[in-house]
Amino acid sequence: MSAFAMTATERKTREPAGETLPDLTWFTPGTHITIRGLTKTFRGNPVYTGFDIDFPRGGIVSIFGPNGCGKSTLINMISGILPYDAGQILFDGKTIAETRIGYVFQNYREALFPWQRAIDNIHYPLKMMGVPKAERERRIEKLAAQFDLKFDLHRYPYEMSGGQQQTVSIMRALVVDPEVLFLDEPFSALDYEMTLTMRDLLQKVLTETRTTTLLVSHDLEEAVWLSDKVLLLTRRPSRIAEYMDIDLPRPRNSETISDPRFVALKAHALEVFQTAVRSSAP
Ligand SMILES: Nc1ncnc2c1ncn2[C@@H]1O[C@H](COP(=O)(O)OP(=O)(O)OP(=O)(O)O)[C@@H](O)[C@H]1O
């Protein structure tokens, strides 16, 4: 049983009698994001009905599930991009409007401003926040050192490779020092070699910054390799098939993939996924 997932019985013991959902008085220690009673319907088709979950502080959680189950919908509702019909989402008790976030889109080609050099793309959110130039430059220098950049940030996006552009997108999301970072399939448009490099980079930076991270993934190996927890969803209306703890040591590397513990976790996740897909098939 995962530390952050709760059974209905366990939940009942923590809920005050007579209280109606959403009830935010119960949550597991170390929680950053609390979601209760989340409900969303698209044109009469329910995607979430009374969905409850906690996301841990400073952890990387990957969201994995069947096509169209609502992975992007979930992070878009949490990040405030998409309104929801009912429920409550709180970040340390605060609303999204009171929370600093970063968001990395799948399509880096459309995410960066093409008329601005990479460095100006990264300055942009800080400028919007009114951060003075000297402080902006200090933050970007620090981030560039963390990323150990091997390319010139004074180039335009169209002069850069896909991996470099997505690195810039991730830097732009992190430069505001977000409380929560959202990534929607950030590597899916990159080739395999670049994906491996980006995974390494993301692991390094996120374990250093301890930023609470929610990542939508289409790749189970990537989800298990990168995460502290993997949220496996069913077909819609989406429920939690399993909320797995990935307690493999860090830093993870290319050898991790053949580590028997990694292999067993990935096999288990695949089994849960296949069962969830089969059992909820129309
Ligand atoms: N704006 C919208 N209007 C109507 N239906 C929508 C809208 N956005 C999403 N949907 C539907 O809601 C469901 C969940 O979509 P979502 O993109 O969240 O799924 P996903 O799990 O991220 O999908 P994929 O695996 O294809 O990336 C899908 O059936 C989708 O067609």
mmCIF file of C-alpha atoms and ligand atoms in Angstrom:
data_model
loop_
_atom_site.group_PDB
_atom_site.id
_atom_site.type_symbol
_atom_site.label_atom_id
_atom_site.label_comp_id
_atom_site.label_asym_id
_atom_site.label_seq_id
_atom_site.Cartn_x
_atom_site.Cartn_y
_atom_site.Cartn_z
ATOM 1 C CA MET A 1 0.000 0.000 0.000
ATOM 2 C CA SER A 2 1.470 3.317 -1.020
ATOM 3 C CA ALA A 3 2.048 6.005 1.586
ATOM 4 C CA PHE A 4 -0.099 8.453 -0.332
ATOM 5 C CA ALA A 5 -2.954 6.295 -1.579
ATOM 6 C CA MET A 6 -5.734 5.509 0.866
ATOM 7 C CA THR A 7 -8.415 2.876 0.912
ATOM 8 C CA ALA A 8 -12.016 3.922 1.466
ATOM 9 C CA THR A 9 -11.921 2.368 4.955
ATOM 10 C CA GLU A 10 -8.727 4.180 5.858
ATOM 11 C CA ARG A 11 -10.202 7.430 4.601
ATOM 12 C CA LYS A 12 -13.363 6.976 6.621
ATOM 13 C CA THR A 13 -11.311 6.704 9.794
ATOM 14 C CA ARG A 14 -9.794 10.112 9.051
ATOM 15 C CA GLU A 15 -12.953 11.869 7.943
ATOM 16 C CA PRO A 16 -15.034 13.531 10.619
ATOM 17 C CA ALA A 17 -18.482 11.899 10.831
ATOM 18 C CA GLY A 18 -21.220 13.654 8.906
ATOM 19 C CA GLU A 19 -18.772 15.621 6.761
ATOM 20 C CA THR A 20 -19.564 15.754 3.051
ATOM 21 C CA LEU A 21 -16.936 15.681 0.288
ATOM 22 C CA PRO A 22 -14.875 17.522 -0.766
ATOM 23 C CA ASP A 23 -13.253 17.265 2.626
ATOM 24 C CA LEU A 24 -9.727 18.611 2.887
ATOM 25 C CA THR A 25 -9.275 17.825 6.567
ATOM 26 C CA TRP A 26 -7.571 14.511 5.842
ATOM 27 C CA PHE A 27 -4.356 14.140 3.927
ATOM 28 C CA THR A 28 -1.137 12.210 4.228
ATOM 29 C CA PRO A 29 1.959 13.833 5.767
ATOM 30 C CA GLY A 30 4.263 15.464 3.230
ATOM 31 C CA THR A 31 1.362 16.366 0.950
ATOM 32 C CA HIS A 32 1.659 19.410 -1.292
ATOM 33 C CA ILE A 33 -1.380 19.184 -3.588
ATOM 34 C CA THR A 34 -4.730 17.994 -2.262
ATOM 35 C CA ILE A 35 -7.541 17.137 -4.679
ATOM 36 C CA ARG A 36 -11.034 16.250 -3.488
ATOM 37 C CA GLY A 37 -14.199 15.488 -5.383
ATOM 38 C CA LEU A 38 -12.795 16.595 -8.743
ATOM 39 C CA THR A 39 -15.453 16.284 -11.428
ATOM 40 C CA LYS A 40 -15.233 17.082 -15.137
ATOM 41 C CA THR A 41 -17.539 16.223 -18.021
ATOM 42 C CA PHE A 42 -16.993 16.987 -21.722
ATOM 43 C CA ARG A 43 -20.274 17.170 -23.678
ATOM 44 C CA GLY A 44 -22.010 14.669 -21.402
ATOM 45 C CA ASN A 45 -18.990 12.322 -21.213
ATOM 46 C CA PRO A 46 -17.615 12.194 -17.664
ATOM 47 C CA VAL A 47 -13.808 12.188 -17.487
ATOM 48 C CA TYR A 48 -13.546 12.546 -13.681
ATOM 49 C CA THR A 49 -16.305 11.938 -11.140
ATOM 50 C CA GLY A 50 -15.450 12.708 -7.512
ATOM 51 C CA PHE A 51 -11.710 12.114 -8.005
ATOM 52 C CA ASP A 52 -9.522 12.324 -4.856
ATOM 53 C CA ILE A 53 -5.731 12.265 -4.658
ATOM 54 C CA ASP A 54 -2.759 13.779 -2.810
ATOM 55 C CA PHE A 55 0.542 14.683 -4.470
ATOM 56 C CA PRO A 56 3.676 14.708 -2.301
ATOM 57 C CA ARG A 57 5.858 17.772 -1.738
ATOM 58 C CA GLY A 58 9.103 17.817 -3.673
ATOM 59 C CA GLY A 59 8.391 14.543 -5.467
ATOM 60 C CA ILE A 60 8.156 13.657 -9.138
ATOM 61 C CA VAL A 61 4.851 11.981 -10.012
ATOM 62 C CA SER A 62 4.197 10.573 -13.484
ATOM 63 C CA ILE A 63 0.663 10.081 -14.739
ATOM 64 C CA PHE A 64 0.141 7.092 -17.018
ATOM 65 C CA GLY A 65 -2.985 5.505 -18.460
ATOM 66 C CA PRO A 66 -4.898 4.485 -21.587
ATOM 67 C CA ASN A 67 -5.233 6.878 -24.525
ATOM 68 C CA GLY A 68 -7.824 9.534 -23.869
ATOM 69 C CA CYS A 69 -8.306 8.611 -20.189
ATOM 70 C CA GLY A 70 -7.776 12.213 -19.114
ATOM 71 C CA LYS A 71 -4.079 12.621 -18.264
ATOM 72 C CA SER A 72 -3.722 16.050 -19.895
ATOM 73 C CA THR A 73 -7.161 17.055 -18.600
ATOM 74 C CA LEU A 74 -5.979 16.283 -15.052
ATOM 75 C CA ILE A 75 -2.816 18.400 -15.151
ATOM 76 C CA ASN A 76 -4.618 21.150 -17.042
ATOM 77 C CA MET A 77 -7.269 21.330 -14.300
ATOM 78 C CA ILE A 78 -4.625 21.272 -11.557
ATOM 79 C CA SER A 79 -2.533 23.955 -13.265
ATOM 80 C CA GLY A 80 -5.572 26.196 -13.766
ATOM 81 C CA ILE A 81 -5.558 26.030 -17.593
ATOM 82 C CA LEU A 82 -8.875 24.169 -17.691
ATOM 83 C CA PRO A 83 -11.917 24.849 -15.472
ATOM 84 C CA TYR A 84 -13.567 21.913 -13.670
ATOM 85 C CA ASP A 85 -17.206 21.300 -12.835
ATOM 86 C CA ALA A 86 -16.881 20.480 -9.129
ATOM 87 C CA GLY A 87 -14.341 19.677 -6.453
ATOM 88 C CA GLN A 88 -11.412 21.427 -4.867
ATOM 89 C CA ILE A 89 -7.683 21.603 -5.579
ATOM 90 C CA LEU A 90 -5.406 23.170 -2.997
ATOM 91 C CA PHE A 91 -1.646 23.696 -2.853
ATOM 92 C CA ASP A 92 -0.586 23.796 0.793
ATOM 93 C CA GLY A 93 -4.092 25.107 1.441
ATOM 94 C CA LYS A 94 -3.703 27.822 -1.241
ATOM 95 C CA THR A 95 -5.555 28.168 -4.535
ATOM 96 C CA ILE A 96 -3.840 28.020 -7.935
ATOM 97 C CA ALA A 97 -4.045 31.822 -8.183
ATOM 98 C CA GLU A 98 -1.872 32.054 -5.058
ATOM 99 C CA THR A 99 0.621 29.451 -6.316
ATOM 100 C CA ARG A 100 3.650 29.959 -8.590
ATOM 101 C CA ILE A 101 3.758 27.298 -11.279
ATOM 102 C CA GLY A 102 5.759 26.357 -14.371
ATOM 103 C CA TYR A 103 4.307 24.462 -17.351
ATOM 104 C CA VAL A 104 6.218 22.668 -20.115
ATOM 105 C CA PHE A 105 4.188 21.824 -23.199
ATOM 106 C CA GLN A 106 4.635 18.793 -25.416
ATOM 107 C CA ASN A 107 5.169 20.863 -28.536
ATOM 108 C CA TYR A 108 8.270 22.985 -27.919
ATOM 109 C CA ARG A 109 8.019 24.405 -31.448
ATOM 110 C CA GLU A 110 4.869 26.270 -30.505
ATOM 111 C CA ALA A 111 5.808 26.941 -26.892
ATOM 112 C CA LEU A 112 8.771 29.308 -27.411
ATOM 113 C CA PHE A 113 8.396 32.799 -28.898
ATOM 114 C CA PRO A 114 10.134 32.386 -32.280
ATOM 115 C CA TRP A 115 10.922 36.113 -32.566
ATOM 116 C CA GLN A 116 12.890 36.095 -29.330
ATOM 117 C CA ARG A 117 16.333 34.637 -28.660
ATOM 118 C CA ALA A 118 16.359 31.703 -26.205
ATOM 119 C CA ILE A 119 17.708 33.938 -23.441
ATOM 120 C CA ASP A 120 14.854 36.442 -23.933
ATOM 121 C CA ASN A 121 12.320 33.606 -23.826
ATOM 122 C CA ILE A 122 13.713 32.696 -20.410
ATOM 123 C CA HIS A 123 13.726 36.335 -19.238
ATOM 124 C CA TYR A 124 10.079 36.733 -20.262
ATOM 125 C CA PRO A 125 8.204 35.270 -17.244
ATOM 126 C CA LEU A 126 10.537 37.089 -14.833
ATOM 127 C CA LYS A 127 9.897 40.359 -16.667
ATOM 128 C CA MET A 128 6.156 39.735 -16.340
ATOM 129 C CA MET A 129 6.697 39.284 -12.592
ATOM 130 C CA GLY A 130 8.554 42.609 -12.459
ATOM 131 C CA VAL A 131 11.909 41.099 -11.450
ATOM 132 C CA PRO A 132 14.740 43.658 -11.993
ATOM 133 C CA LYS A 133 17.244 42.944 -14.802
ATOM 134 C CA ALA A 134 20.253 42.208 -12.558
ATOM 135 C CA GLU A 135 18.255 39.676 -10.532
ATOM 136 C CA ARG A 136 16.902 38.098 -13.734
ATOM 137 C CA GLU A 137 20.433 37.678 -15.062
ATOM 138 C CA ARG A 138 21.624 36.194 -11.768
ATOM 139 C CA ARG A 139 18.803 33.615 -11.780
ATOM 140 C CA ILE A 140 19.372 32.637 -15.414
ATOM 141 C CA GLU A 141 23.120 32.232 -14.862
ATOM 142 C CA LYS A 142 22.462 29.971 -11.882
ATOM 143 C CA LEU A 143 19.988 27.878 -13.859
ATOM 144 C CA ALA A 144 22.331 27.643 -16.854
ATOM 145 C CA ALA A 145 25.041 26.308 -14.513
ATOM 146 C CA GLN A 146 22.612 23.706 -13.115
ATOM 147 C CA PHE A 147 21.717 22.637 -16.643
ATOM 148 C CA ASP A 148 25.415 22.532 -17.605
ATOM 149 C CA LEU A 149 24.503 24.065 -20.965
ATOM 150 C CA LYS A 150 26.575 23.177 -24.012
ATOM 151 C CA PHE A 151 24.828 25.591 -26.389
ATOM 152 C CA ASP A 152 24.456 29.337 -26.782
ATOM 153 C CA LEU A 153 21.306 30.890 -25.325
ATOM 154 C CA HIS A 154 21.725 33.901 -27.612
ATOM 155 C CA ARG A 155 20.481 31.905 -30.583
ATOM 156 C CA TYR A 156 16.891 31.932 -31.862
ATOM 157 C CA PRO A 157 14.728 28.804 -31.336
ATOM 158 C CA TYR A 158 14.793 27.975 -35.083
ATOM 159 C CA GLU A 159 18.601 27.776 -34.893
ATOM 160 C CA MET A 160 18.426 25.105 -32.182
ATOM 161 C CA SER A 161 17.770 21.330 -32.124
ATOM 162 C CA GLY A 162 14.514 19.968 -30.677
ATOM 163 C CA GLY A 163 16.264 18.900 -27.479
ATOM 164 C CA GLN A 164 17.846 22.340 -27.085
ATOM 165 C CA GLN A 165 14.481 24.047 -27.603
ATOM 166 C CA GLN A 166 12.822 21.784 -25.037
ATOM 167 C CA THR A 167 15.707 22.488 -22.617
ATOM 168 C CA VAL A 168 14.973 26.205 -23.057
ATOM 169 C CA SER A 169 11.256 25.554 -22.405
ATOM 170 C CA ILE A 170 12.113 23.708 -19.196
ATOM 171 C CA MET A 171 14.490 26.502 -18.130
ATOM 172 C CA ARG A 172 11.767 29.085 -18.802
ATOM 173 C CA ALA A 173 9.365 27.085 -16.606
ATOM 174 C CA LEU A 174 11.922 26.683 -13.800
ATOM 175 C CA VAL A 175 13.373 30.208 -13.780
ATOM 176 C CA VAL A 176 10.404 31.520 -11.782
ATOM 177 C CA ASP A 177 11.305 29.016 -9.051
ATOM 178 C CA PRO A 178 7.878 27.350 -9.313
ATOM 179 C CA GLU A 179 6.230 25.658 -6.380
ATOM 180 C CA VAL A 180 4.854 23.105 -8.848
ATOM 181 C CA LEU A 181 6.152 22.127 -12.294
ATOM 182 C CA PHE A 182 3.819 20.557 -14.869
ATOM 183 C CA LEU A 183 5.119 18.712 -17.928
ATOM 184 C CA ASP A 184 2.811 17.259 -20.579
ATOM 185 C CA GLU A 185 4.723 14.575 -22.479
ATOM 186 C CA PRO A 186 7.798 16.775 -22.674
ATOM 187 C CA PHE A 187 9.951 14.306 -24.613
ATOM 188 C CA SER A 188 7.461 12.793 -27.022
ATOM 189 C CA ALA A 189 8.606 14.916 -29.973
ATOM 190 C CA LEU A 190 12.307 14.107 -29.395
ATOM 191 C CA ASP A 191 14.363 11.200 -30.710
ATOM 192 C CA TYR A 192 15.337 8.396 -28.316
ATOM 193 C CA GLU A 193 18.909 9.540 -27.723
ATOM 194 C CA MET A 194 17.763 13.069 -26.912
ATOM 195 C CA THR A 195 15.012 11.676 -24.668
ATOM 196 C CA LEU A 196 17.595 9.817 -22.584
ATOM 197 C CA THR A 197 19.722 12.974 -22.257
ATOM 198 C CA MET A 198 16.679 15.042 -21.254
ATOM 199 C CA ARG A 199 15.576 12.473 -18.656
ATOM 200 C CA ASP A 200 19.022 12.644 -17.040
ATOM 201 C CA LEU A 201 18.947 16.417 -17.040
ATOM 202 C CA LEU A 202 15.456 16.610 -15.597
ATOM 203 C CA GLN A 203 16.303 14.113 -12.854
ATOM 204 C CA LYS A 204 19.426 16.104 -11.915
ATOM 205 C CA VAL A 205 17.727 19.497 -11.815
ATOM 206 C CA LEU A 206 14.509 18.360 -10.117
ATOM 207 C CA THR A 207 16.269 16.405 -7.384
ATOM 208 C CA GLU A 208 18.452 19.466 -6.727
ATOM 209 C CA THR A 209 15.565 21.945 -6.658
ATOM 210 C CA ARG A 210 13.098 19.531 -4.973
ATOM 211 C CA THR A 211 10.283 21.003 -7.069
ATOM 212 C CA THR A 212 6.939 19.204 -6.822
ATOM 213 C CA THR A 213 6.506 17.843 -10.350
ATOM 214 C CA LEU A 214 3.572 16.315 -12.230
ATOM 215 C CA LEU A 215 4.465 14.749 -15.551
ATOM 216 C CA VAL A 216 2.179 13.173 -18.132
ATOM 217 C CA SER A 217 3.948 10.306 -19.845
ATOM 218 C CA HIS A 218 3.173 7.917 -22.680
ATOM 219 C CA ASP A 219 6.214 5.818 -21.908
ATOM 220 C CA LEU A 220 6.006 3.480 -18.933
ATOM 221 C CA GLU A 221 9.769 2.980 -18.757
ATOM 222 C CA GLU A 222 10.289 6.742 -18.637
ATOM 223 C CA ALA A 223 7.559 7.143 -15.999
ATOM 224 C CA VAL A 224 9.073 4.524 -13.679
ATOM 225 C CA TRP A 225 12.684 5.638 -14.263
ATOM 226 C CA LEU A 226 12.075 9.302 -13.529
ATOM 227 C CA SER A 227 9.466 9.227 -10.785
ATOM 228 C CA ASP A 228 9.030 8.882 -7.056
ATOM 229 C CA LYS A 229 5.471 7.766 -7.702
ATOM 230 C CA VAL A 230 3.517 6.622 -10.762
ATOM 231 C CA LEU A 231 -0.220 7.303 -10.910
ATOM 232 C CA LEU A 232 -1.866 4.638 -13.071
ATOM 233 C CA LEU A 233 -5.302 5.638 -14.318
ATOM 234 C CA THR A 234 -8.159 3.530 -15.712
ATOM 235 C CA ARG A 235 -10.208 4.309 -18.793
ATOM 236 C CA ARG A 236 -12.617 7.181 -18.292
ATOM 237 C CA PRO A 237 -14.334 8.069 -16.179
ATOM 238 C CA SER A 238 -10.817 7.910 -14.767
ATOM 239 C CA ARG A 239 -10.154 6.292 -11.435
ATOM 240 C CA ILE A 240 -6.890 5.386 -9.718
ATOM 241 C CA ALA A 241 -5.876 1.910 -10.879
ATOM 242 C CA GLU A 242 -2.821 2.125 -8.599
ATOM 243 C CA TYR A 243 -0.634 4.822 -7.096
ATOM 244 C CA MET A 244 2.774 3.154 -7.045
ATOM 245 C CA ASP A 245 5.789 4.115 -4.979
ATOM 246 C CA ILE A 246 9.009 3.940 -6.991
ATOM 247 C CA ASP A 247 11.550 3.648 -4.208
ATOM 248 C CA LEU A 248 14.624 3.079 -6.368
ATOM 249 C CA PRO A 249 17.818 4.869 -5.315
ATOM 250 C CA ARG A 250 18.929 8.058 -7.110
ATOM 251 C CA PRO A 251 20.643 9.114 -9.197
ATOM 252 C CA ARG A 252 19.210 6.621 -11.641
ATOM 253 C CA ASN A 253 21.265 5.885 -14.734
ATOM 254 C CA SER A 254 21.403 3.589 -17.764
ATOM 255 C CA GLU A 255 22.119 0.615 -15.482
ATOM 256 C CA THR A 256 18.905 1.247 -13.552
ATOM 257 C CA ILE A 257 16.955 -0.107 -16.524
ATOM 258 C CA SER A 258 18.403 -3.592 -16.017
ATOM 259 C CA ASP A 259 18.205 -3.482 -12.189
ATOM 260 C CA PRO A 260 15.843 -6.345 -11.130
ATOM 261 C CA ARG A 261 13.906 -3.952 -8.847
ATOM 262 C CA PHE A 262 13.286 -1.588 -11.781
ATOM 263 C CA VAL A 263 12.303 -4.484 -14.033
ATOM 264 C CA ALA A 264 9.849 -5.775 -11.387
ATOM 265 C CA LEU A 265 8.261 -2.338 -10.834
ATOM 266 C CA LYS A 266 7.856 -1.784 -14.556
ATOM 267 C CA ALA A 267 6.357 -5.265 -15.035
ATOM 268 C CA HIS A 268 3.915 -4.627 -12.173
ATOM 269 C CA ALA A 269 2.896 -1.253 -13.617
ATOM 270 C CA LEU A 270 2.329 -2.861 -17.010
ATOM 271 C CA GLU A 271 0.176 -5.581 -15.449
ATOM 272 C CA VAL A 272 -1.941 -3.017 -13.556
ATOM 273 C CA PHE A 273 -2.287 -0.974 -16.752
ATOM 274 C CA GLN A 274 -3.370 -3.985 -18.813
ATOM 275 C CA THR A 275 -5.859 -5.115 -16.164
ATOM 276 C CA ALA A 276 -7.281 -1.596 -15.890
ATOM 277 C CA VAL A 277 -7.668 -1.308 -19.655
ATOM 278 C CA ARG A 278 -9.324 -4.732 -19.947
ATOM 279 C CA SER A 279 -11.624 -4.442 -16.945
ATOM 280 C CA SER A 280 -13.017 -1.080 -17.937
ATOM 281 C CA ALA A 281 -13.261 -1.768 -21.673
ATOM 282 C CA PRO A 282 -16.718 -0.994 -23.085
HETATM 283 N N1 LIG B 1 -11.888 20.500 -24.946
HETATM 284 C C1 LIG B 1 -12.434 19.300 -25.055
HETATM 285 N N2 LIG B 1 -13.691 19.150 -25.519
HETATM 286 C C2 LIG B 1 -14.278 17.938 -25.622
HETATM 287 N N3 LIG B 1 -13.674 16.786 -25.261
HETATM 288 C C3 LIG B 1 -12.410 16.867 -24.796
HETATM 289 C C4 LIG B 1 -11.724 18.126 -24.677
HETATM 290 N N4 LIG B 1 -10.484 17.899 -24.165
HETATM 291 C C5 LIG B 1 -10.404 16.565 -23.996
HETATM 292 N N5 LIG B 1 -11.544 15.949 -24.371
HETATM 293 C C6 LIG B 1 -11.811 14.513 -24.287
HETATM 294 O O1 LIG B 1 -11.583 14.108 -22.958
HETATM 295 C C7 LIG B 1 -10.895 12.869 -22.903
HETATM 296 C C8 LIG B 1 -9.596 13.032 -22.146
HETATM 297 O O2 LIG B 1 -8.683 13.822 -22.922
HETATM 298 P P1 LIG B 1 -7.163 14.011 -22.513
HETATM 299 O O3 LIG B 1 -6.487 14.750 -23.602
HETATM 300 O O4 LIG B 1 -7.083 14.554 -21.148
HETATM 301 O O5 LIG B 1 -6.673 12.497 -22.450
HETATM 302 P P2 LIG B 1 -5.176 11.955 -22.398
HETATM 303 O O6 LIG B 1 -5.215 10.780 -21.479
HETATM 304 O O7 LIG B 1 -4.229 13.032 -22.058
HETATM 305 O O8 LIG B 1 -5.045 11.520 -23.907
HETATM 306 P P3 LIG B 1 -3.782 10.969 -24.751
HETATM 307 O O9 LIG B 1 -3.419 9.652 -24.165
HETATM 308 O O10 LIG B 1 -4.357 10.827 -26.128
HETATM 309 O O11 LIG B 1 -2.707 12.011 -24.651
HETATM 310 C C9 LIG B 1 -10.710 12.436 -24.337
HETATM 311 O O12 LIG B 1 -11.735 11.550 -24.671
HETATM 312 C C10 LIG B 1 -10.827 13.718 -25.138
HETATM 313 O O13 LIG B 1 -11.334 13.474 -26.416
#
